[in-house]
Structure formats: structure tokens, C-alpha cells
Coordinates of C-alpha atoms in Angstrom, one line a residue:
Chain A
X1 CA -10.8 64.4 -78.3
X2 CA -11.9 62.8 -74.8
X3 CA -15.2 63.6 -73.4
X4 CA -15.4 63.0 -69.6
X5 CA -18.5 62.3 -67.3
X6 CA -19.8 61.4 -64.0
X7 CA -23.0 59.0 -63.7
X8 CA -25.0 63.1 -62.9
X9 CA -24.1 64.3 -65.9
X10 CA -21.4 66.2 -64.7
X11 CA -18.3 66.8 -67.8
X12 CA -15.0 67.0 -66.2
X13 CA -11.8 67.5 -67.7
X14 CA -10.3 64.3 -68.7
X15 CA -6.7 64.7 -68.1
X16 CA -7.7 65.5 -64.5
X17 CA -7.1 62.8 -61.7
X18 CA -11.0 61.5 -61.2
X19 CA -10.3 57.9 -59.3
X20 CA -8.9 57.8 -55.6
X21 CA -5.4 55.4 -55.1
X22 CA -7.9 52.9 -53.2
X23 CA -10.7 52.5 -56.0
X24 CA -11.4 48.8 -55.8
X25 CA -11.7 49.0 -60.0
X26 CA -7.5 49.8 -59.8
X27 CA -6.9 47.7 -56.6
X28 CA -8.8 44.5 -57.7
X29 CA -10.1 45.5 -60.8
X30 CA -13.1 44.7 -59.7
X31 CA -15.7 46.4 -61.1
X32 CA -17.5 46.1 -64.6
X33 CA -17.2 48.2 -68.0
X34 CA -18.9 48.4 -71.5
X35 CA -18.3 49.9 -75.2
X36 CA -21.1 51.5 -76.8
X37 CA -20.3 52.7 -80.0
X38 CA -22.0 55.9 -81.1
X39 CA -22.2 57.3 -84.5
X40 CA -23.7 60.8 -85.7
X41 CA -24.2 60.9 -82.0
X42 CA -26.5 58.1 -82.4
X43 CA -25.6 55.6 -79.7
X44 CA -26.2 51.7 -80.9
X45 CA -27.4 49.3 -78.7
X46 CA -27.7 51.0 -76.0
X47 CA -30.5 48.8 -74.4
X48 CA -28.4 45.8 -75.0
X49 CA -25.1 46.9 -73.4
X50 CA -27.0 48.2 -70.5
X51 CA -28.9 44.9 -70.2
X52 CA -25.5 43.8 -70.1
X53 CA -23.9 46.0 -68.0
X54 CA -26.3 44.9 -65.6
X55 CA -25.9 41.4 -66.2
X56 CA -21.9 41.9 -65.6
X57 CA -22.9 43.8 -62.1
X58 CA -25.0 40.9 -60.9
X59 CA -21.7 38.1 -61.4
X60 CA -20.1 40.3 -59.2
X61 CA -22.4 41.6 -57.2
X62 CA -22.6 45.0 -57.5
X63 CA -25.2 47.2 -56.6
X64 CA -27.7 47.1 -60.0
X65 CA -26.9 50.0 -62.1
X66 CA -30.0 52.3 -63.3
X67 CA -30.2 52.0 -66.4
X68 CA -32.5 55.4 -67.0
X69 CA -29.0 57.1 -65.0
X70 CA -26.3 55.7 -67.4
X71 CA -28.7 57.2 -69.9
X72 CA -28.7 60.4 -69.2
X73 CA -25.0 60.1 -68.4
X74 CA -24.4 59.0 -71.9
X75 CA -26.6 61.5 -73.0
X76 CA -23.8 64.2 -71.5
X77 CA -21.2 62.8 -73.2
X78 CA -22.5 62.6 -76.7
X79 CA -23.9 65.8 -75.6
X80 CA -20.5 67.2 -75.3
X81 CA -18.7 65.6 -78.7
X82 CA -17.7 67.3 -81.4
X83 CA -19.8 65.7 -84.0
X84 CA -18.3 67.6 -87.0
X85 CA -14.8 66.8 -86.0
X86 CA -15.0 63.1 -85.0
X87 CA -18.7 61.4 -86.6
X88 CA -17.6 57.9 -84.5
X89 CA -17.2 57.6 -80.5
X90 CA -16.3 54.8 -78.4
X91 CA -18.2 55.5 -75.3
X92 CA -17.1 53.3 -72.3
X93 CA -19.2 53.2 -69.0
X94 CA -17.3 52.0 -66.3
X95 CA -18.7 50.9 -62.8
X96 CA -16.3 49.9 -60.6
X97 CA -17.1 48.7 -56.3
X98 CA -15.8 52.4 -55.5
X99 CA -12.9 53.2 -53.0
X100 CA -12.2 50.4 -50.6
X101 CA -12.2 52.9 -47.5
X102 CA -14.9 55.2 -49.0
X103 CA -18.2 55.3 -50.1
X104 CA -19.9 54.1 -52.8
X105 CA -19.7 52.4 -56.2
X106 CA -17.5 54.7 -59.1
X107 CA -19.6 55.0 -62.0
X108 CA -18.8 57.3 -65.2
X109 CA -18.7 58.0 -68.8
X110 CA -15.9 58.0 -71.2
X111 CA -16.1 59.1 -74.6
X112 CA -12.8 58.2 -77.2
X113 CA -11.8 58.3 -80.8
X114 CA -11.2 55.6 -81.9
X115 CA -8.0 54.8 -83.6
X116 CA -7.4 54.6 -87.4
X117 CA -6.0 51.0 -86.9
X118 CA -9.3 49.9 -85.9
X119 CA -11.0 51.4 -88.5
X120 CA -8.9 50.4 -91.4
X121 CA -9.3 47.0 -90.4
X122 CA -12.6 46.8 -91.1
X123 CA -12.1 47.3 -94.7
X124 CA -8.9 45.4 -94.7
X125 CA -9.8 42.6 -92.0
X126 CA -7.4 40.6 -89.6
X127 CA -5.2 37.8 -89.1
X128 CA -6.0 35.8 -86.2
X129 CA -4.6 32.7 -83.8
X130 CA -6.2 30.7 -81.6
X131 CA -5.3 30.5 -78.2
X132 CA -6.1 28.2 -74.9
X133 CA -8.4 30.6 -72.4
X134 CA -7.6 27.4 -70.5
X135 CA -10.6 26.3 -69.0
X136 CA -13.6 23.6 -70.2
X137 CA -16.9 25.0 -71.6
X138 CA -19.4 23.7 -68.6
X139 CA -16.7 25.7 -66.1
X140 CA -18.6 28.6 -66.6
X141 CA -21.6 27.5 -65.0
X142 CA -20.4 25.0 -62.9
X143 CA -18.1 27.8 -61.4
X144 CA -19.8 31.3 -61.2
X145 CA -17.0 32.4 -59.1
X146 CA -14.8 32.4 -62.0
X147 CA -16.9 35.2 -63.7
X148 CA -16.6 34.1 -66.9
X149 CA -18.6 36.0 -68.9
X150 CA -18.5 39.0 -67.1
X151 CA -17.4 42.0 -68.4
X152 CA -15.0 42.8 -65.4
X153 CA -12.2 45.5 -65.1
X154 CA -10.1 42.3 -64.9
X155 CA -8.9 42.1 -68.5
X156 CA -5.1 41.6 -68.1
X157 CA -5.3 38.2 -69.9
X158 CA -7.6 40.0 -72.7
X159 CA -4.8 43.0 -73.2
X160 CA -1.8 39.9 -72.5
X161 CA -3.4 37.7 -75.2
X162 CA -3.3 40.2 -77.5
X163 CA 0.3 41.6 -77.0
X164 CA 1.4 37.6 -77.7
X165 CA -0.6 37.5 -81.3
X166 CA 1.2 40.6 -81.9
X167 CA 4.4 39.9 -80.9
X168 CA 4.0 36.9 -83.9
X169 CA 3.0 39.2 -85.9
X170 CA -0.9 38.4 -85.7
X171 CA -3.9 41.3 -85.4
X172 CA -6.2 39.3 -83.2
X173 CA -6.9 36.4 -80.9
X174 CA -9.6 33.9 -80.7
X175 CA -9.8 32.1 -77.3
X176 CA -10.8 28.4 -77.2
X177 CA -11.6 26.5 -73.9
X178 CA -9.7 23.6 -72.9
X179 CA -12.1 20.7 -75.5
X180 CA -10.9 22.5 -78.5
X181 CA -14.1 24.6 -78.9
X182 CA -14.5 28.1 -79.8
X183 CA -14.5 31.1 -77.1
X184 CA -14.7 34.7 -78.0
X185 CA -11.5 37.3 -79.1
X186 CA -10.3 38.7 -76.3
X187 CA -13.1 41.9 -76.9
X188 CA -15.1 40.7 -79.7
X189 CA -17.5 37.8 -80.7
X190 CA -16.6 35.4 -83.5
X191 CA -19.2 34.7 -86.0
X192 CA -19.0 32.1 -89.1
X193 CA -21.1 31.6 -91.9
X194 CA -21.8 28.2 -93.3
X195 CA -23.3 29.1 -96.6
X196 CA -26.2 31.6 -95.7
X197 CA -26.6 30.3 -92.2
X198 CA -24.3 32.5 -89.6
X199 CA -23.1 30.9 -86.3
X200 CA -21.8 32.2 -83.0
X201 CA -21.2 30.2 -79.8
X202 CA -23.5 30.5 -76.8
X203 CA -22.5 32.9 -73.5
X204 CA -23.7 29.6 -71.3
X205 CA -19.5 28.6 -72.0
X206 CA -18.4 31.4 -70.2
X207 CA -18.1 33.7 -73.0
X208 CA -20.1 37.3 -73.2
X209 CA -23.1 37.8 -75.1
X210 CA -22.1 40.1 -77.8
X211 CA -24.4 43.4 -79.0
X212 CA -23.1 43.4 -82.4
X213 CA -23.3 40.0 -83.0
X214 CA -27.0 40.0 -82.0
X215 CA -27.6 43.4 -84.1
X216 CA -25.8 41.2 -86.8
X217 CA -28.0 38.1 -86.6
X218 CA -31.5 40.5 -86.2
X219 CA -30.6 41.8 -89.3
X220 CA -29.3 38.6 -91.2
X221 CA -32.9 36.9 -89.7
X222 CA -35.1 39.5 -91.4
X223 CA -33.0 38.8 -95.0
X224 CA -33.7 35.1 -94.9
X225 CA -30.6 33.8 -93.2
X226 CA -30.4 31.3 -90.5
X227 CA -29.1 31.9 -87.7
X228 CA -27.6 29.8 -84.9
X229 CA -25.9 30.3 -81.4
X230 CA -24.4 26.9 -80.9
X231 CA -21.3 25.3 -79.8
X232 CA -18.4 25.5 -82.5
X233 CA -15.4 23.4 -82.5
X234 CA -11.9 25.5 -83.5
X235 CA -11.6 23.1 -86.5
X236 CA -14.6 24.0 -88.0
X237 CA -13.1 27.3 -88.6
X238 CA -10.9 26.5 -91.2
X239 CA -13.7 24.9 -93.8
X240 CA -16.1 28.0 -93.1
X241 CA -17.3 30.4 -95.6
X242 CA -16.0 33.7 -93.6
X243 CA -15.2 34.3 -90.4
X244 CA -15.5 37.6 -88.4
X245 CA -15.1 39.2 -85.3
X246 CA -18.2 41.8 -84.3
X247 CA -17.9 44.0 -81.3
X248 CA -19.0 47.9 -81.2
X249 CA -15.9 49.3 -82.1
X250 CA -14.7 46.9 -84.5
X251 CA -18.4 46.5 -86.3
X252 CA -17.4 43.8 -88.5
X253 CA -14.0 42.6 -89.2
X254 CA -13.5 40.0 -91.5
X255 CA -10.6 37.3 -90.5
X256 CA -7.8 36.7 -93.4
X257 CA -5.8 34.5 -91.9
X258 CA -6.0 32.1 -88.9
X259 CA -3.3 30.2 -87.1
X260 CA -0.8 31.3 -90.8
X261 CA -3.6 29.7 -93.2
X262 CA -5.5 31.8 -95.2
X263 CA -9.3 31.3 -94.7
X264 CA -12.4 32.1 -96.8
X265 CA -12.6 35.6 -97.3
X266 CA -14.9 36.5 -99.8
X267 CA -15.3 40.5 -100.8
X268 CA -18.7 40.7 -100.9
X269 CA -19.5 38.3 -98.4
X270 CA -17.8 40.5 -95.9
X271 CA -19.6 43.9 -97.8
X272 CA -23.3 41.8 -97.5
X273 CA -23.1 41.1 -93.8
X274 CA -21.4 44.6 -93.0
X275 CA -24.4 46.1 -94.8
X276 CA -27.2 44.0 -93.0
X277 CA -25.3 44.9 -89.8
X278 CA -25.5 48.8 -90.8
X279 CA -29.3 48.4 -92.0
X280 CA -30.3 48.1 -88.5
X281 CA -29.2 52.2 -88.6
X282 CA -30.9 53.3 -91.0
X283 CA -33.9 55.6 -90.3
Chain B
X1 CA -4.9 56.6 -41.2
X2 CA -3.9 56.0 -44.7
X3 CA -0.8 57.4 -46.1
X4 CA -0.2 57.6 -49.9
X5 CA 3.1 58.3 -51.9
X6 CA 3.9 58.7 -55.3
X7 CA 7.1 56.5 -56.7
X8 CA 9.1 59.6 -56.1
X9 CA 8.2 59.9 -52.3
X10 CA 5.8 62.5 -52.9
X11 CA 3.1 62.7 -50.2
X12 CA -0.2 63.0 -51.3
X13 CA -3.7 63.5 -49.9
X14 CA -5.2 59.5 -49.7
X15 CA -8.5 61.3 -50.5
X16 CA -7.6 63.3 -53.2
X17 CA -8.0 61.7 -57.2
X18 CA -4.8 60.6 -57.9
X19 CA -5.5 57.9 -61.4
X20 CA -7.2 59.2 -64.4
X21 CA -10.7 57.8 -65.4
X22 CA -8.6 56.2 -68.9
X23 CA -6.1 54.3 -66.7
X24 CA -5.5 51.0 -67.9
X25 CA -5.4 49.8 -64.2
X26 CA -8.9 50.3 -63.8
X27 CA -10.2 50.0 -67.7
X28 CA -8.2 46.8 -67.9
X29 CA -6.9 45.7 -64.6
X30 CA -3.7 46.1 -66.2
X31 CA -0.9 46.5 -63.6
X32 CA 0.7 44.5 -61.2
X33 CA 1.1 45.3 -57.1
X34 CA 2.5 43.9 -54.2
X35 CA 1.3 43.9 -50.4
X36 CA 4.1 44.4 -47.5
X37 CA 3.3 43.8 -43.9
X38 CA 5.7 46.7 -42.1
X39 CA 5.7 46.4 -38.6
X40 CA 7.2 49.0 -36.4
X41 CA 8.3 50.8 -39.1
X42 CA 10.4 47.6 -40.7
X43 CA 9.1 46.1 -43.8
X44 CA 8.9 42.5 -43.9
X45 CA 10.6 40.6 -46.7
X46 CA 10.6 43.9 -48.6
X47 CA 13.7 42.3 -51.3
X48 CA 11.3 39.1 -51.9
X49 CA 8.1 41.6 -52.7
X50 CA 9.9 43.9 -54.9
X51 CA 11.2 40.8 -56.5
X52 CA 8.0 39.5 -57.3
X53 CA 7.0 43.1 -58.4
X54 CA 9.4 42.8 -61.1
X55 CA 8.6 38.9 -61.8
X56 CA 5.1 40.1 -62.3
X57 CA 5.5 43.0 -64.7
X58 CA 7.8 41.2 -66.4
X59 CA 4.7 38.9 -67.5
X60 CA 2.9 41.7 -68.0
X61 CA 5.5 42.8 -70.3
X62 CA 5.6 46.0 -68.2
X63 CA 9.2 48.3 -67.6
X64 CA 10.9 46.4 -65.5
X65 CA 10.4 48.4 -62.1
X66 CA 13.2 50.3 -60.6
X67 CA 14.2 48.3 -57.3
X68 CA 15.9 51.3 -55.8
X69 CA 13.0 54.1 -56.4
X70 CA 10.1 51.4 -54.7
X71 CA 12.4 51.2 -51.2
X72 CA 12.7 54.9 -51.6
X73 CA 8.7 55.3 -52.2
X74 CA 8.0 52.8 -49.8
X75 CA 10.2 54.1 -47.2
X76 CA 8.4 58.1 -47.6
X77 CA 5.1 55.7 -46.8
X78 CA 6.5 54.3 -43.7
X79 CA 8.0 57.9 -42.7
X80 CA 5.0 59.2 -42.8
X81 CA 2.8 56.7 -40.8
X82 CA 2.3 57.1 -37.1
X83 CA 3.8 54.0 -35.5
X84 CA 2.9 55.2 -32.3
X85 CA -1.3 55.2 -33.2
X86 CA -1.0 51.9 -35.3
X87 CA 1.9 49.3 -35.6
X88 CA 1.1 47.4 -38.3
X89 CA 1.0 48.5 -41.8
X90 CA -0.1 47.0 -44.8
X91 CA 1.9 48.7 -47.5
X92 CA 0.2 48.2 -51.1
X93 CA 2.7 49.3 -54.1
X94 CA 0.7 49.6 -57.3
X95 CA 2.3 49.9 -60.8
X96 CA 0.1 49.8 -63.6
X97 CA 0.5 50.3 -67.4
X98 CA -1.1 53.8 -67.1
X99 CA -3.4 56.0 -68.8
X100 CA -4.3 55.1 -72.3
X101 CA -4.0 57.8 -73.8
X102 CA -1.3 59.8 -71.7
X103 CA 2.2 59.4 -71.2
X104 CA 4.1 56.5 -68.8
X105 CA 3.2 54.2 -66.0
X106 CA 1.4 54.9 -62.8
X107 CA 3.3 54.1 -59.6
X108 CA 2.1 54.7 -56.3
X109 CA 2.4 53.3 -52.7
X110 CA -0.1 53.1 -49.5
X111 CA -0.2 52.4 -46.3
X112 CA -3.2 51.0 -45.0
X113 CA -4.5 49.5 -41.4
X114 CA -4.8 46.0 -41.0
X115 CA -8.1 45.2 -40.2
X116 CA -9.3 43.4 -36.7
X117 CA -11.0 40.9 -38.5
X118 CA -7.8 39.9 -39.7
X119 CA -5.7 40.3 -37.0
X120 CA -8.2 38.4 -35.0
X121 CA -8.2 35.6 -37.6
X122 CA -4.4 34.9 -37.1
X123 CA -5.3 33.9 -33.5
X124 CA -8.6 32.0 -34.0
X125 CA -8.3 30.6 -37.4
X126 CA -10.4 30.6 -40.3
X127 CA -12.7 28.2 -42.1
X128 CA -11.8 27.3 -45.8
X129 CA -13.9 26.2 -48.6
X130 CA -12.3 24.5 -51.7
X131 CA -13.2 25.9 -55.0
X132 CA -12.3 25.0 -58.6
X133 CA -9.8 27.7 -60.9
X134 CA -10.7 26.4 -63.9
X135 CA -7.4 25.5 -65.4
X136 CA -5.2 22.1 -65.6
X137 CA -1.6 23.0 -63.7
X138 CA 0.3 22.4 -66.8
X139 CA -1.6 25.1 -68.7
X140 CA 0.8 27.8 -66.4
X141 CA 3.5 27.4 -68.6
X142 CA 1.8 26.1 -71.9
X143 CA 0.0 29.2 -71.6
X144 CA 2.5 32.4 -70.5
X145 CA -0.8 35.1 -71.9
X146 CA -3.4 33.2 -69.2
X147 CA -0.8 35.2 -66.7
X148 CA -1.4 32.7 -63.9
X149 CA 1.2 33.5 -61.1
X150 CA 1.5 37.2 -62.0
X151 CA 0.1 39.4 -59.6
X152 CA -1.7 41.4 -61.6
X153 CA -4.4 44.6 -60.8
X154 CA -6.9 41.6 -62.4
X155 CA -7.9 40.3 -59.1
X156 CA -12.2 40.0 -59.7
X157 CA -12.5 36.4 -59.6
X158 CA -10.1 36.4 -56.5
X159 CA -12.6 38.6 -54.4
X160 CA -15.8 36.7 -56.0
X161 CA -14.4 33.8 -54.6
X162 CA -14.1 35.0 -51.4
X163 CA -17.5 36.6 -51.9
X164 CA -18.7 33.2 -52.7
X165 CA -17.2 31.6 -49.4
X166 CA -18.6 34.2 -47.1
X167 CA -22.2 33.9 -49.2
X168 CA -21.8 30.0 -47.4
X169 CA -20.8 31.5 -44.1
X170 CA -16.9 30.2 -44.9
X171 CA -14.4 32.8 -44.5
X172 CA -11.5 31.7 -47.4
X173 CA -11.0 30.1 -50.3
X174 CA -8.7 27.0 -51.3
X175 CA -8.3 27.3 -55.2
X176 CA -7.7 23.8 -57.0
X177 CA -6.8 23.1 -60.2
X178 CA -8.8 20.8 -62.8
X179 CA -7.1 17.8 -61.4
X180 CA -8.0 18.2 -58.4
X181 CA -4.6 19.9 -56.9
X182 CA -4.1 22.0 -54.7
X183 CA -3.8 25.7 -56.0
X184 CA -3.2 28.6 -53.6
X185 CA -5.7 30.7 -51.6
X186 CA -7.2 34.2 -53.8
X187 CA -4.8 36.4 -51.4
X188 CA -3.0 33.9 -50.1
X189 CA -0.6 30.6 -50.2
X190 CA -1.8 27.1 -48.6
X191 CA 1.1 25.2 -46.4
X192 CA 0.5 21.8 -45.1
X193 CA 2.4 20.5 -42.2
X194 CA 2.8 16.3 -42.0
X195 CA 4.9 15.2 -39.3
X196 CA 7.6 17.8 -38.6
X197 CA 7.6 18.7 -43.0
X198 CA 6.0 21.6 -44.0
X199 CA 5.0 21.5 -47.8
X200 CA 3.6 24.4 -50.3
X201 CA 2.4 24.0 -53.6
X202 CA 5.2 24.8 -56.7
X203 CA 4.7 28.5 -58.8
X204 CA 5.0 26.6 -61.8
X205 CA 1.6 25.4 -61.6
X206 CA 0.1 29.1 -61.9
X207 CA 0.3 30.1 -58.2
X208 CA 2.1 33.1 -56.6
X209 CA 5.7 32.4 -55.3
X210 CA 5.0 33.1 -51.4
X211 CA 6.9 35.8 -49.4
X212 CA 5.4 34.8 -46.2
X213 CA 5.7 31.0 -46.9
X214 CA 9.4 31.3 -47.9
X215 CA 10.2 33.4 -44.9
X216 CA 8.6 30.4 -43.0
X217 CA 10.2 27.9 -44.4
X218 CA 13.7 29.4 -44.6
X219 CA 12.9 29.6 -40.6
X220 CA 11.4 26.0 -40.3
X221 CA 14.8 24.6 -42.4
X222 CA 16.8 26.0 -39.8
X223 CA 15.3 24.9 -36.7
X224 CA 15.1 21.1 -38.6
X225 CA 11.8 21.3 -39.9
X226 CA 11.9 19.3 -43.6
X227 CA 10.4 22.3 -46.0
X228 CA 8.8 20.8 -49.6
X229 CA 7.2 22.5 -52.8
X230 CA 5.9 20.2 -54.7
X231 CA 1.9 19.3 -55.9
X232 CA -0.5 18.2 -52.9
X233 CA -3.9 16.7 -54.3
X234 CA -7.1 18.1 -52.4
X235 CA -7.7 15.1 -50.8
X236 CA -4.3 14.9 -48.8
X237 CA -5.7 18.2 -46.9
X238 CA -7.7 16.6 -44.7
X239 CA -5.2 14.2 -43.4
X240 CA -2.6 17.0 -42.4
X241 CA -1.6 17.5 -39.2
X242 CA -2.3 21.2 -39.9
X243 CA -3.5 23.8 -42.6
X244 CA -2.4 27.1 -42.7
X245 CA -2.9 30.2 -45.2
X246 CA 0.0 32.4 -45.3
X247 CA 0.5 36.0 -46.6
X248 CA 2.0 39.3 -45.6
X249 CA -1.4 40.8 -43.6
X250 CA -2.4 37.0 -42.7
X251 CA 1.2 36.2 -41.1
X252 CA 0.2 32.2 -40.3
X253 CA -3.5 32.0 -40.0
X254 CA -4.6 28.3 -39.2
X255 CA -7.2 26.8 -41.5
X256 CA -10.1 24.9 -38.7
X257 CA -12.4 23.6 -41.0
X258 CA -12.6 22.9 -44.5
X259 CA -15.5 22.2 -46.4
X260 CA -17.3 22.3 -43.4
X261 CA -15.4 19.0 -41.6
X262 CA -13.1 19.9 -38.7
X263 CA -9.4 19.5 -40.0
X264 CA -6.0 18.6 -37.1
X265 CA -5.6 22.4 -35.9
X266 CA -2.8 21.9 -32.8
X267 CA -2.6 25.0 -31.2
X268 CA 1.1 23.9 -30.4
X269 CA 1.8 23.8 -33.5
X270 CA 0.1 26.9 -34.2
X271 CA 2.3 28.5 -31.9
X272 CA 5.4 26.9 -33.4
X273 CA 5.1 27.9 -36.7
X274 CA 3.7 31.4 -35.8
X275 CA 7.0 31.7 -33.9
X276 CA 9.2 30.4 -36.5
X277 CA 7.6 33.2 -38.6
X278 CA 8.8 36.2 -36.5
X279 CA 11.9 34.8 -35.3
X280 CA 12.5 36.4 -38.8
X281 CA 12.4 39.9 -37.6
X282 CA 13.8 39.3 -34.4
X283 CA 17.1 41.8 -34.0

């Protein structure tokens, strides 16, 4: 099942041709996206990704999205979902500059299944390797150009680091800038707990600020645990207690393995912090 | 005008939808493309482009693109343009990895008009600012998922660079690597002319490999010119006897300032090396 629709609202069929040959989102991939995950037809953190979104559209300089639009857009889509058939959707908005000899920005709604690999790996987690993203923590601010940070249509090196774990035989990627600290996966957050305090690294290195990962830490904050967003050094990864990745789709995947060495992996570590991440869902 | 074609010389209406809303050019920037100048009706340096086409998918780990069915696609293009109206053609061949959840690539060329501030530019020059990539030149080939030197659909930070120049009333962009060499420009290769050699910067270090600059040089080694690709640090720019981007819609387009101080901009020379250029396409 795919659920198709424009910023008004309008569903369209989604196997029907919607983006013109010049779109600047194809052309230059220049344009921005995000994943909301919506369950029961319940979307979560939908404030957050469209603070987001809008955060993404200023680093390139897009027109600002309105937020009370993409609403009501979303609104279509879960709208138009078969509930019964599918209780989980990955709902991607995607804003792109428009068509380079046209008018206006390109701005819809996509609602997906998602797949059964993605699912069972939340229950059965993932190996991981670290991998250079190749550039030093302060570039990010020192170099807004680069849009790191962003949440651009430019994710070749996100899918390309991801095909090269997998052609070793690895799930998942965690990036690490150029001093040996810790990035982001190519589309999720990493977060570490250090006995009942849970890290993640800061979006000031040029990494994006992730919605799970804060719904995480709201809800680990309320149960007593500290929580830090602080630099982490790829080394420190191996002496943690658990280590996941959080991002809508994935909620939160516990990593197995990194780089061939098993890590910390406790069961009901990984069933506590998946529970205080679901309590924030809970009427 | 605009003409589009799809890879199997169908004309279609340049207006007209022709990608999907779940293509992973646009939800990933996950494709490759090319841009070939065609004058008259005869594409420039059409065997180096498709080349590169093939280079570049390949590190996308793309299917290898069929040579044979691109001249025929980009031959329907240049059938179909009006030579009479407009001369010059940029023709853009785009092949990304397709829709997600639909079958096989999606292949398409275009012909576009050049625009008059570019074709204006080739006469009076340009102004370039330089403006840090991020990444050491070694991490090209340490690094084969960063995907530096492909020319992928993933071209954001290429057009917020630019962005960034014109935002500082400069009109282009000299990228340089962490140690402070010389990169490439975002659409673009740099040459350097010192005495009567002409040097580029080498692909290895995460740059495109230049059909315009090769097509120079290959006419510069023949009339005596010494030709050289090899790294230039930043700082050598600004004692060259001349600057020059070069690309297929650019031809030879002097650089005049850089970083706001005047750089050596002979118009002799200009005028030599512009000529060197098209005695390429001479009959």
C-alpha cells in the first residue's frame, strides 16, 4: 500500500508520473525531506520533524514551509491508509526547490509500509561498522555551505554507505568525522548508555537532530535517567552498556556487533529503553 | 524550448510528470547525470561524457549504462531541437536508481538553453570565491562510499555553495580540500596557466575528471602548450598568469578576481585558450 499526496490535500495515484524531468529535487537533489512515523494513524512527533523540516529548508534556503499546510497534508494521507491492513506508516514529506524552468517549490506527502526487514530488526537488532563521513566536527559550522546537518535530497553517500556495510555483510553504518568521534548512521541517531545515563552527540558537528532520540531521552528524563548530548569519541563505543540506533522508522534498534566485536547487548536493557520510548504513546 | 527524450528516443512533453514522487533520484539524490554542450547539432566530447556516465554509476554501483542506447537518446534530443531558433544546447542525461518501489532505472535526456548569463560570462569573466569541501584529498580513495568524483543527482552543497558566493556578490566557487588544495569548482574544473603550462587538479583527490579541460589540453599539447595534473595549493592561484573554470556550458570562462583581489586575466590569453578549445570542433 502507497498513499499519495500534494501539500492541498489532494490523493493522487502513486504509480502515476507526479515530478517534471527538470525538478531541481532530481536534477540537484536539492530540496529537503522527513520520516514521520505514524502508528494507529497516530502520527509521532509531528511537531519536531516539522520544526525540522523547517530547520533543513532554512540551510538551503528554501522558501519556509507552513507547518499548519504539511498538517493538513499529512492529515490526507493518514486519512487515506488502510489502518486495519497496515497499523504502521512511514510518511515522508518531501519539499524539493520545484522545476528549474517552472514555478514553485514541489511539496507532497508519501505514505509507505514499511518493510519486514526493518521491523524484525528491532527485536533482533543490528551489526554495525564505523565509517569516515570524512570531515572534522567544527566543519559543520565553520562551513554552512556544506549543509551538514540538513536533511537534503542529497543522500547518495547515506544510500552508498550503506550498500558498502552490506556488501561485508554488516546491517548498518555509523559515520565518524575525521577526529575519530562519533557522527550519526547514515538515517538514524546513535545513542549509548553508560550505566543509567544515555548519550547522544550534539547536531552543532554537522549531524541532524534526531526526533526519536529526543522522544527517547524525554522519556528516560522523567524515569530518573540522565541524559546527555555531548561529544562521543568512536572508542567509547566498545566499553558501553548498549548502543542503539533511533530514527522513526527504525524506533529503537539495539547494535549487536560493531566493526566484527560483539558489544553489550543486554535483553532487557534494550526492552526498558524501547518501553520508555513507547510510553511517550500512551494515552 | 526544452526538448525531453526517454532512453529509447521517445519524445515527451518537457511539461508533462515524467518521475514518480518515490524515485530515488529525488528521495535520495540517487543517480548520476552528465551535461553535454551540442552546438549546431554536434555534441561536444560526447564519448568522454558517456564515459564518465558509466565511471559514475559504476560508484554508485548502478547498471552499467548502455553506451549505444544514450547516443541514440541523445541524438532523438538533438533531432528534435530547433537549431535554427537556438544554437547551443545544453544536453542533461539523467539516470537514476529509479522508483523505490517499482521496477528498473529511470533514464531520460534534455535539452535545455544556455542561459545569457552564462554565455555572457565566457566573455567577461567571473569572480571566484574559495570555499572549504570538508574533506583531506586522500580521503577520495580511503573512502570509495563518500562518492567524491562521481557525479551523482546529490548535487545540494554544490548549488549552496554557489548560493553562498552570490549571497557575497561573487559569482563561483573554488572548492579546496582540508589542506588547503585546490579542489574543483561545484559545476566546474579549475585550470591554471603558468608560463605557456596549463595545470588541473588530479580526480584522484575527489574531483570530476574534466571533459572540457581534457578537450583543452589535448588541444594546448598539440600546439606546444606543456599540459599538468597534478595538486596546486590555494595559495599558487594568485600568482598564475591566468585562472580559468572549465565545463561543457562554461567552455573557458576566465576567473578575474578571487576572493575579492584582482588575479593576471590576459585577454590574449583568454583568446588563445578559448581558441584552442574550439579548434576541437573545427571540420
Amino acid at each position: 500500500m502507497r498513499v499519495l499526496a500534494l501539500l492541498d490535500g489532494t490523493i493522487l495515484d502513486p504509480d502515476a508520473p507526479l515530478l517534471r524531468a527538470d525538478d531541481l529535487g532530481v536534477l540537484r537533489g536539492d530540496g529537503v525531506f522527513e520520516t514521520v512515523l505514524v502508528v494507529d494513524g497516530k502520527p509521532r512527533e509531528l511537531g519536531p520533524h516539522l520544526d525540522r523540516l523547517a530547520r533543513s529548508a532554512h540551510m538551503l534556503e528554501l522558501p519556509e514551509p507552513d507547518s499548519a499546510e504539511w498538517e493538513h497534508c499529512a492529515k490526507a494521507v493518514i486519512d487515506a491508509w488502510d489502518w486495519a491492513a497496515s497499523p504502521e506508516m512511514a510518511l515522508k514529506l518531501v519539499y524539493s526547490r520545484g522545476p528549474e524552468f517552472g514555478e514553485g517549490q514541489t511539496a507532497y506527502a508519501m505514505g509507505l509500509q514499511i518493510g519486514a526487514g526493518v521491523v524484525r530488526r528491532r527485536q533482533d537488532g543490528v551489526s554495525a561498522l564505523t565509517l569516515a563521513r570524512g570531515f572534522e566536527p567544527a566543519e559543520a559550522e565553520r562551513s554552512p555551505w556544506l549543509l551538514l546537518g540538513a536533511k537534503s535530497l542529497s543522500y547518495a553517500v547515506n544510500m552508498a554507505a550503506i550498500r558498502h556495510a552490506e556488501a561485508n555483510g554488516v546491517d548498518e553504518v555509523i559515520f565518524t568525522a575525521a577526529d575519530g568521534s562519533v557522527l550519526e548512521g547514515p538515517t538514524a541517531n546513535v545513542v549509548v548508555a553508560n550505566g543509567r545515563t544515555l548519550r547522544t552527540t550534539p547536531p552543532v558537528i554537522g549531524i541532524l537532530p534526531g526526533t526519536t532520540q529526543a522522544a527517547l531521552f524525554r522519556a528516560a528524563e522523567k524515569a530518573g535517567w540522565e541524559t546527555r548530548i555531548e561529544p562521543i569519541q568512536a572508542e567509547e563505543l566498545t566499553s558501553a552498556d548498549g548502543l542503539w540506533f533511533l530514527s522513526s522508522v527504525r524506533r529503537v534498534t539495539q547494535i549487536r556487533t560493531l566493526n566484527g566485536q560483539p558489544v553489550a547487548a543486554s535483553a532487557e536493557l534494550h526492552a526498558e529503553l524501547s518501553e520508555l520510548y513507547e510510553s511517550n504513546y500512551r494515552d
